Amino acid sequence: MNFLMRYLPFVAAMALVVVASNILVQFPMQGEIGGLALADVLTWGAFTYPFSFLVTDLANRRYGPAVARKVVFVGFMTAVTCSILIPPFLFRHGLIEFETAADRLVRIAAASGTAFLTAQLLDVTVFNRLRRQSWWRAPIVGTLVGSVFDTVVFFGVAFSAAFAFAGPNDSFALEAAPLMGVLPVETMRWVSWALGDLSVKLIIAVVALIPYRLLAARWSQPAVAVGA
């Protein structure tokens, strides 16, 4: 209880980002750029999820890695819960067209939880090792490393045939299609989804330096590197 009361802003922000991302990921982004149909490679969730790294980095900067890890675990539990509950809820209310089978939901939840937990904890570790260097280095390097790891783990576990033991495959995701929908090289659709998702994460990682700098600058005595 003391943890929740003292660090409530970070806990609430992390939960908000994860819940919003799990809702928005159900909705493809409409539009077209240079022949690329955005709905083929992006969902709106790609624009909110990267801010989870911002929350983790701010908690790490303010209170140190031990607290940051606790915030991450709150996000992990929220991510797994939302991955199972939100798609059926949206389908029942007519907000999405397709119902996801229960065993498929379990695989998505496993992918989401594993990717979130490992990537965020990696971000905490990288951030903590770089926190005494230039103000921008720890958040940008930690977020970039975590984003790459998150993308590889989530899309690999959720859609790759190599992880079929985790649940049924998505046949549409495994179909061959032009890379990113426009390039002459053909690959499985989930690879294009992963590349589109990662591209947005990397852009937002740079943009997120602005709120990070504005908020962190207000803390005259940020936490030292303890609890590593």
PDB file of C-alpha atoms in Angstrom:
ATOM      1  CA  MET A   1       0.000   0.000   0.000  1.00  0.00           C
ATOM      2  CA  ASN A   2       2.810   2.443   0.842  1.00  0.00           C
ATOM      3  CA  PHE A   3       4.400   1.701  -2.518  1.00  0.00           C
ATOM      4  CA  LEU A   4       1.177   2.405  -4.393  1.00  0.00           C
ATOM      5  CA  MET A   5       0.529   5.658  -2.572  1.00  0.00           C
ATOM      6  CA  ARG A   6       4.054   7.034  -2.948  1.00  0.00           C
ATOM      7  CA  TYR A   7       4.610   6.002  -6.532  1.00  0.00           C
ATOM      8  CA  LEU A   8       0.992   6.187  -7.692  1.00  0.00           C
ATOM      9  CA  PRO A   9       1.697   8.582 -10.607  1.00  0.00           C
ATOM     10  CA  PHE A  10       4.097   6.095 -12.226  1.00  0.00           C
ATOM     11  CA  VAL A  11       1.881   3.082 -11.494  1.00  0.00           C
ATOM     12  CA  ALA A  12      -1.195   4.857 -12.861  1.00  0.00           C
ATOM     13  CA  ALA A  13       0.654   6.102 -15.939  1.00  0.00           C
ATOM     14  CA  MET A  14       1.977   2.635 -16.734  1.00  0.00           C
ATOM     15  CA  ALA A  15      -1.443   1.033 -16.313  1.00  0.00           C
ATOM     16  CA  LEU A  16      -3.029   3.735 -18.496  1.00  0.00           C
ATOM     17  CA  VAL A  17      -0.492   3.260 -21.292  1.00  0.00           C
ATOM     18  CA  VAL A  18      -0.852  -0.533 -21.261  1.00  0.00           C
ATOM     19  CA  VAL A  19      -4.657  -0.494 -21.184  1.00  0.00           C
ATOM     20  CA  ALA A  20      -4.856   2.127 -23.943  1.00  0.00           C
ATOM     21  CA  SER A  21      -2.376   0.205 -26.086  1.00  0.00           C
ATOM     22  CA  ASN A  22      -4.267  -3.063 -25.704  1.00  0.00           C
ATOM     23  CA  ILE A  23      -7.447  -1.330 -26.859  1.00  0.00           C
ATOM     24  CA  LEU A  24      -5.898   0.644 -29.716  1.00  0.00           C
ATOM     25  CA  VAL A  25      -3.932  -2.337 -31.052  1.00  0.00           C
ATOM     26  CA  GLN A  26      -7.272  -3.777 -32.165  1.00  0.00           C
ATOM     27  CA  PHE A  27      -7.733  -0.957 -34.681  1.00  0.00           C
ATOM     28  CA  PRO A  28      -5.588  -0.775 -37.840  1.00  0.00           C
ATOM     29  CA  MET A  29      -4.402   2.642 -38.927  1.00  0.00           C
ATOM     30  CA  GLN A  30      -6.174   3.730 -42.102  1.00  0.00           C
ATOM     31  CA  GLY A  31      -4.573   5.580 -44.992  1.00  0.00           C
ATOM     32  CA  GLU A  32      -1.903   5.075 -47.597  1.00  0.00           C
ATOM     33  CA  ILE A  33       1.637   6.398 -48.090  1.00  0.00           C
ATOM     34  CA  GLY A  34       3.382   5.824 -51.411  1.00  0.00           C
ATOM     35  CA  GLY A  35       1.319   2.749 -52.167  1.00  0.00           C
ATOM     36  CA  LEU A  36       1.794   1.364 -48.663  1.00  0.00           C
ATOM     37  CA  ALA A  37      -1.526   0.596 -46.996  1.00  0.00           C
ATOM     38  CA  LEU A  38      -0.949   1.596 -43.364  1.00  0.00           C
ATOM     39  CA  ALA A  39      -3.580  -0.886 -42.172  1.00  0.00           C
ATOM     40  CA  ASP A  40      -1.303  -3.692 -43.379  1.00  0.00           C
ATOM     41  CA  VAL A  41       1.557  -2.757 -41.050  1.00  0.00           C
ATOM     42  CA  LEU A  42       0.285  -0.515 -38.257  1.00  0.00           C
ATOM     43  CA  THR A  43      -2.333  -0.271 -35.542  1.00  0.00           C
ATOM     44  CA  TRP A  44      -3.017   2.756 -33.365  1.00  0.00           C
ATOM     45  CA  GLY A  45      -1.533   0.875 -30.429  1.00  0.00           C
ATOM     46  CA  ALA A  46       1.919   1.303 -31.950  1.00  0.00           C
ATOM     47  CA  PHE A  47       1.723   5.002 -31.087  1.00  0.00           C
ATOM     48  CA  THR A  48       0.888   4.609 -27.398  1.00  0.00           C
ATOM     49  CA  TYR A  49       2.782   1.507 -26.286  1.00  0.00           C
ATOM     50  CA  PRO A  50       6.309   3.045 -26.638  1.00  0.00           C
ATOM     51  CA  PHE A  51       5.435   5.535 -23.900  1.00  0.00           C
ATOM     52  CA  SER A  52       5.639   2.660 -21.430  1.00  0.00           C
ATOM     53  CA  PHE A  53       9.421   2.994 -21.752  1.00  0.00           C
ATOM     54  CA  LEU A  54       9.120   6.693 -20.924  1.00  0.00           C
ATOM     55  CA  VAL A  55       7.232   5.832 -17.720  1.00  0.00           C
ATOM     56  CA  THR A  56       9.844   3.241 -16.764  1.00  0.00           C
ATOM     57  CA  ASP A  57      12.730   5.619 -17.436  1.00  0.00           C
ATOM     58  CA  LEU A  58      11.167   8.437 -15.441  1.00  0.00           C
ATOM     59  CA  ALA A  59      10.543   6.104 -12.482  1.00  0.00           C
ATOM     60  CA  ASN A  60      14.143   4.917 -12.761  1.00  0.00           C
ATOM     61  CA  ARG A  61      15.474   8.461 -12.944  1.00  0.00           C
ATOM     62  CA  ARG A  62      13.433   9.650  -9.964  1.00  0.00           C
ATOM     63  CA  TYR A  63      13.542   6.695  -7.577  1.00  0.00           C
ATOM     64  CA  GLY A  64      16.097   4.228  -8.950  1.00  0.00           C
ATOM     65  CA  PRO A  65      15.918   0.782 -10.549  1.00  0.00           C
ATOM     66  CA  ALA A  66      14.246  -1.037  -7.652  1.00  0.00           C
ATOM     67  CA  VAL A  67      11.138   1.139  -7.917  1.00  0.00           C
ATOM     68  CA  ALA A  68      11.255   1.087 -11.712  1.00  0.00           C
ATOM     69  CA  ARG A  69      11.114  -2.712 -11.649  1.00  0.00           C
ATOM     70  CA  LYS A  70       8.039  -2.628  -9.411  1.00  0.00           C
ATOM     71  CA  VAL A  71       6.346  -0.276 -11.866  1.00  0.00           C
ATOM     72  CA  VAL A  72       7.272  -2.702 -14.648  1.00  0.00           C
ATOM     73  CA  PHE A  73       5.654  -5.610 -12.796  1.00  0.00           C
ATOM     74  CA  VAL A  74       2.433  -3.605 -12.493  1.00  0.00           C
ATOM     75  CA  GLY A  75       2.544  -3.065 -16.246  1.00  0.00           C
ATOM     76  CA  PHE A  76       3.260  -6.765 -16.805  1.00  0.00           C
ATOM     77  CA  MET A  77       0.210  -7.897 -14.855  1.00  0.00           C
ATOM     78  CA  THR A  78      -1.932  -5.306 -16.611  1.00  0.00           C
ATOM     79  CA  ALA A  79      -0.632  -6.358 -20.039  1.00  0.00           C
ATOM     80  CA  VAL A  80      -1.424 -10.038 -19.512  1.00  0.00           C
ATOM     81  CA  THR A  81      -4.878  -9.318 -18.095  1.00  0.00           C
ATOM     82  CA  CYS A  82      -5.802  -6.883 -20.856  1.00  0.00           C
ATOM     83  CA  SER A  83      -4.575  -9.202 -23.596  1.00  0.00           C
ATOM     84  CA  ILE A  84      -7.097 -11.807 -22.440  1.00  0.00           C
ATOM     85  CA  LEU A  85     -10.061  -9.600 -21.499  1.00  0.00           C
ATOM     86  CA  ILE A  86     -10.097  -6.675 -23.939  1.00  0.00           C
ATOM     87  CA  PRO A  87     -10.534  -8.438 -27.335  1.00  0.00           C
ATOM     88  CA  PRO A  88     -13.673 -10.401 -26.228  1.00  0.00           C
ATOM     89  CA  PHE A  89     -15.054  -7.226 -24.623  1.00  0.00           C
ATOM     90  CA  LEU A  90     -14.618  -5.199 -27.817  1.00  0.00           C
ATOM     91  CA  PHE A  91     -16.116  -7.990 -29.932  1.00  0.00           C
ATOM     92  CA  ARG A  92     -19.193  -8.353 -27.717  1.00  0.00           C
ATOM     93  CA  HIS A  93     -19.836  -4.628 -28.034  1.00  0.00           C
ATOM     94  CA  GLY A  94     -19.426  -4.645 -31.804  1.00  0.00           C
ATOM     95  CA  LEU A  95     -16.236  -2.587 -31.837  1.00  0.00           C
ATOM     96  CA  ILE A  96     -14.152  -5.200 -33.668  1.00  0.00           C
ATOM     97  CA  GLU A  97     -15.331  -7.619 -36.340  1.00  0.00           C
ATOM     98  CA  PHE A  98     -13.547 -10.838 -35.479  1.00  0.00           C
ATOM     99  CA  GLU A  99     -13.679 -12.927 -32.319  1.00  0.00           C
ATOM    100  CA  THR A 100     -10.377 -14.415 -31.171  1.00  0.00           C
ATOM    101  CA  ALA A 101     -10.445 -18.014 -29.977  1.00  0.00           C
ATOM    102  CA  ALA A 102      -9.581 -18.576 -26.322  1.00  0.00           C
ATOM    103  CA  ASP A 103      -6.430 -20.584 -27.027  1.00  0.00           C
ATOM    104  CA  ARG A 104      -5.275 -17.891 -29.452  1.00  0.00           C
ATOM    105  CA  LEU A 105      -5.831 -15.264 -26.753  1.00  0.00           C
ATOM    106  CA  VAL A 106      -3.630 -17.257 -24.392  1.00  0.00           C
ATOM    107  CA  ARG A 107      -0.799 -17.242 -26.929  1.00  0.00           C
ATOM    108  CA  ILE A 108      -1.152 -13.485 -27.490  1.00  0.00           C
ATOM    109  CA  ALA A 109      -1.197 -12.904 -23.738  1.00  0.00           C
ATOM    110  CA  ALA A 110       1.945 -15.007 -23.305  1.00  0.00           C
ATOM    111  CA  ALA A 111       3.668 -13.062 -26.076  1.00  0.00           C
ATOM    112  CA  SER A 112       2.561  -9.706 -24.692  1.00  0.00           C
ATOM    113  CA  GLY A 113       3.559 -10.496 -21.113  1.00  0.00           C
ATOM    114  CA  THR A 114       6.911 -12.042 -22.006  1.00  0.00           C
ATOM    115  CA  ALA A 115       7.860  -9.230 -24.379  1.00  0.00           C
ATOM    116  CA  PHE A 116       6.796  -6.501 -21.968  1.00  0.00           C
ATOM    117  CA  LEU A 117       8.522  -7.918 -18.919  1.00  0.00           C
ATOM    118  CA  THR A 118      11.828  -8.805 -20.547  1.00  0.00           C
ATOM    119  CA  ALA A 119      12.094  -5.626 -22.641  1.00  0.00           C
ATOM    120  CA  GLN A 120      11.214  -3.295 -19.767  1.00  0.00           C
ATOM    121  CA  LEU A 121      13.605  -4.977 -17.346  1.00  0.00           C
ATOM    122  CA  LEU A 122      16.316  -4.750 -20.000  1.00  0.00           C
ATOM    123  CA  ASP A 123      15.549  -1.034 -20.336  1.00  0.00           C
ATOM    124  CA  VAL A 124      15.902  -0.618 -16.560  1.00  0.00           C
ATOM    125  CA  THR A 125      19.303  -2.334 -16.598  1.00  0.00           C
ATOM    126  CA  VAL A 126      20.659  -0.364 -19.554  1.00  0.00           C
ATOM    127  CA  PHE A 127      19.327   2.921 -18.168  1.00  0.00           C
ATOM    128  CA  ASN A 128      20.919   2.297 -14.796  1.00  0.00           C
ATOM    129  CA  ARG A 129      24.339   1.648 -16.309  1.00  0.00           C
ATOM    130  CA  LEU A 130      24.220   4.862 -18.351  1.00  0.00           C
ATOM    131  CA  ARG A 131      22.430   7.159 -15.893  1.00  0.00           C
ATOM    132  CA  ARG A 132      25.581   9.121 -14.940  1.00  0.00           C
ATOM    133  CA  GLN A 133      26.385   9.997 -18.549  1.00  0.00           C
ATOM    134  CA  SER A 134      24.736  12.688 -20.711  1.00  0.00           C
ATOM    135  CA  TRP A 135      21.074  13.176 -19.743  1.00  0.00           C
ATOM    136  CA  TRP A 136      19.764  11.800 -23.038  1.00  0.00           C
ATOM    137  CA  ARG A 137      21.965   8.719 -23.337  1.00  0.00           C
ATOM    138  CA  ALA A 138      20.335   6.499 -20.716  1.00  0.00           C
ATOM    139  CA  PRO A 139      16.722   6.993 -21.868  1.00  0.00           C
ATOM    140  CA  ILE A 140      17.411   6.778 -25.596  1.00  0.00           C
ATOM    141  CA  VAL A 141      19.735   3.763 -25.489  1.00  0.00           C
ATOM    142  CA  GLY A 142      17.590   1.916 -22.951  1.00  0.00           C
ATOM    143  CA  THR A 143      14.416   2.565 -24.936  1.00  0.00           C
ATOM    144  CA  LEU A 144      15.951   1.624 -28.283  1.00  0.00           C
ATOM    145  CA  VAL A 145      17.378  -1.639 -26.955  1.00  0.00           C
ATOM    146  CA  GLY A 146      14.146  -2.453 -25.140  1.00  0.00           C
ATOM    147  CA  SER A 147      12.008  -1.608 -28.192  1.00  0.00           C
ATOM    148  CA  VAL A 148      13.956  -3.906 -30.493  1.00  0.00           C
ATOM    149  CA  PHE A 149      13.803  -6.731 -27.971  1.00  0.00           C
ATOM    150  CA  ASP A 150      10.097  -6.147 -27.316  1.00  0.00           C
ATOM    151  CA  THR A 151       9.248  -6.275 -31.020  1.00  0.00           C
ATOM    152  CA  VAL A 152      11.258  -9.418 -31.719  1.00  0.00           C
ATOM    153  CA  VAL A 153       9.861 -11.293 -28.721  1.00  0.00           C
ATOM    154  CA  PHE A 154       6.223 -10.265 -29.131  1.00  0.00           C
ATOM    155  CA  PHE A 155       5.846 -10.849 -32.859  1.00  0.00           C
ATOM    156  CA  GLY A 156       7.985 -13.980 -32.749  1.00  0.00           C
ATOM    157  CA  VAL A 157       6.042 -15.623 -29.931  1.00  0.00           C
ATOM    158  CA  ALA A 158       2.646 -14.374 -31.120  1.00  0.00           C
ATOM    159  CA  PHE A 159       2.899 -15.220 -34.819  1.00  0.00           C
ATOM    160  CA  SER A 160       5.981 -17.252 -35.770  1.00  0.00           C
ATOM    161  CA  ALA A 161       5.359 -20.899 -36.615  1.00  0.00           C
ATOM    162  CA  ALA A 162       8.364 -21.731 -34.445  1.00  0.00           C
ATOM    163  CA  PHE A 163       6.238 -20.962 -31.370  1.00  0.00           C
ATOM    164  CA  ALA A 164       3.230 -23.048 -32.372  1.00  0.00           C
ATOM    165  CA  PHE A 165       3.600 -24.935 -29.079  1.00  0.00           C
ATOM    166  CA  ALA A 166       2.369 -21.757 -27.339  1.00  0.00           C
ATOM    167  CA  GLY A 167      -0.969 -21.895 -29.149  1.00  0.00           C
ATOM    168  CA  PRO A 168      -2.571 -22.117 -32.591  1.00  0.00           C
ATOM    169  CA  ASN A 169      -0.996 -20.270 -35.498  1.00  0.00           C
ATOM    170  CA  ASP A 170      -2.619 -17.353 -37.277  1.00  0.00           C
ATOM    171  CA  SER A 171      -2.746 -18.541 -40.899  1.00  0.00           C
ATOM    172  CA  PHE A 172      -3.136 -15.004 -42.261  1.00  0.00           C
ATOM    173  CA  ALA A 173       0.000 -13.856 -40.407  1.00  0.00           C
ATOM    174  CA  LEU A 174       2.009 -16.716 -41.894  1.00  0.00           C
ATOM    175  CA  GLU A 175       0.965 -16.089 -45.505  1.00  0.00           C
ATOM    176  CA  ALA A 176       3.622 -14.733 -47.872  1.00  0.00           C
ATOM    177  CA  ALA A 177       3.203 -11.135 -49.006  1.00  0.00           C
ATOM    178  CA  PRO A 178       5.424  -8.296 -50.314  1.00  0.00           C
ATOM    179  CA  LEU A 179       7.577  -6.920 -47.508  1.00  0.00           C
ATOM    180  CA  MET A 180       5.841  -3.884 -45.973  1.00  0.00           C
ATOM    181  CA  GLY A 181       3.173  -4.422 -48.623  1.00  0.00           C
ATOM    182  CA  VAL A 182       5.162  -2.716 -51.391  1.00  0.00           C
ATOM    183  CA  LEU A 183       8.709  -4.106 -51.632  1.00  0.00           C
ATOM    184  CA  PRO A 184       9.547  -6.831 -54.176  1.00  0.00           C
ATOM    185  CA  VAL A 185      10.795  -9.228 -51.501  1.00  0.00           C
ATOM    186  CA  GLU A 186       8.127 -11.550 -50.140  1.00  0.00           C
ATOM    187  CA  THR A 187       7.995 -12.667 -46.545  1.00  0.00           C
ATOM    188  CA  MET A 188       5.431 -13.654 -43.922  1.00  0.00           C
ATOM    189  CA  ARG A 189       2.955 -10.918 -43.094  1.00  0.00           C
ATOM    190  CA  TRP A 190       3.922 -10.822 -39.423  1.00  0.00           C
ATOM    191  CA  VAL A 191       7.438  -9.711 -40.376  1.00  0.00           C
ATOM    192  CA  SER A 192       6.017  -6.589 -42.045  1.00  0.00           C
ATOM    193  CA  TRP A 193       3.839  -5.971 -38.997  1.00  0.00           C
ATOM    194  CA  ALA A 194       6.913  -6.197 -36.787  1.00  0.00           C
ATOM    195  CA  LEU A 195       8.932  -3.799 -38.951  1.00  0.00           C
ATOM    196  CA  GLY A 196       6.095  -1.279 -39.061  1.00  0.00           C
ATOM    197  CA  ASP A 197       5.659  -1.481 -35.299  1.00  0.00           C
ATOM    198  CA  LEU A 198       9.390  -1.122 -34.645  1.00  0.00           C
ATOM    199  CA  SER A 199       9.662   1.896 -36.950  1.00  0.00           C
ATOM    200  CA  VAL A 200       7.069   3.769 -34.916  1.00  0.00           C
ATOM    201  CA  LYS A 201       8.701   2.740 -31.633  1.00  0.00           C
ATOM    202  CA  LEU A 202      12.062   4.124 -32.743  1.00  0.00           C
ATOM    203  CA  ILE A 203      10.537   7.431 -33.839  1.00  0.00           C
ATOM    204  CA  ILE A 204       8.633   7.841 -30.591  1.00  0.00           C
ATOM    205  CA  ALA A 205      11.764   6.934 -28.611  1.00  0.00           C
ATOM    206  CA  VAL A 206      13.336  10.113 -29.976  1.00  0.00           C
ATOM    207  CA  VAL A 207      10.200  12.223 -29.522  1.00  0.00           C
ATOM    208  CA  ALA A 208       9.820  11.008 -25.925  1.00  0.00           C
ATOM    209  CA  LEU A 209      13.122  12.652 -25.028  1.00  0.00           C
ATOM    210  CA  ILE A 210      11.244  15.957 -24.924  1.00  0.00           C
ATOM    211  CA  PRO A 211       8.806  15.084 -22.085  1.00  0.00           C
ATOM    212  CA  TYR A 212      11.573  13.105 -20.379  1.00  0.00           C
ATOM    213  CA  ARG A 213      13.844  16.158 -20.298  1.00  0.00           C
ATOM    214  CA  LEU A 214      11.070  18.499 -19.164  1.00  0.00           C
ATOM    215  CA  LEU A 215       9.960  16.234 -16.311  1.00  0.00           C
ATOM    216  CA  ALA A 216      13.365  14.970 -15.168  1.00  0.00           C
ATOM    217  CA  ALA A 217      14.764  18.517 -15.063  1.00  0.00           C
ATOM    218  CA  ARG A 218      12.299  19.336 -12.289  1.00  0.00           C
ATOM    219  CA  TRP A 219      13.891  16.806  -9.952  1.00  0.00           C
ATOM    220  CA  SER A 220      16.869  18.532  -8.367  1.00  0.00           C
ATOM    221  CA  GLN A 221      18.046  15.353  -6.630  1.00  0.00           C
ATOM    222  CA  PRO A 222      17.157  12.277  -8.698  1.00  0.00           C
ATOM    223  CA  ALA A 223      17.835   8.895  -7.200  1.00  0.00           C
ATOM    224  CA  VAL A 224      21.318   7.485  -7.362  1.00  0.00           C
ATOM    225  CA  ALA A 225      22.010   4.142  -8.983  1.00  0.00           C
ATOM    226  CA  VAL A 226      20.943   1.867  -6.148  1.00  0.00           C
ATOM    227  CA  GLY A 227      19.064  -1.391  -6.150  1.00  0.00           C
ATOM    228  CA  ALA A 228      20.715  -2.581  -9.352  1.00  0.00           C
TER     229      ALA A 228
END
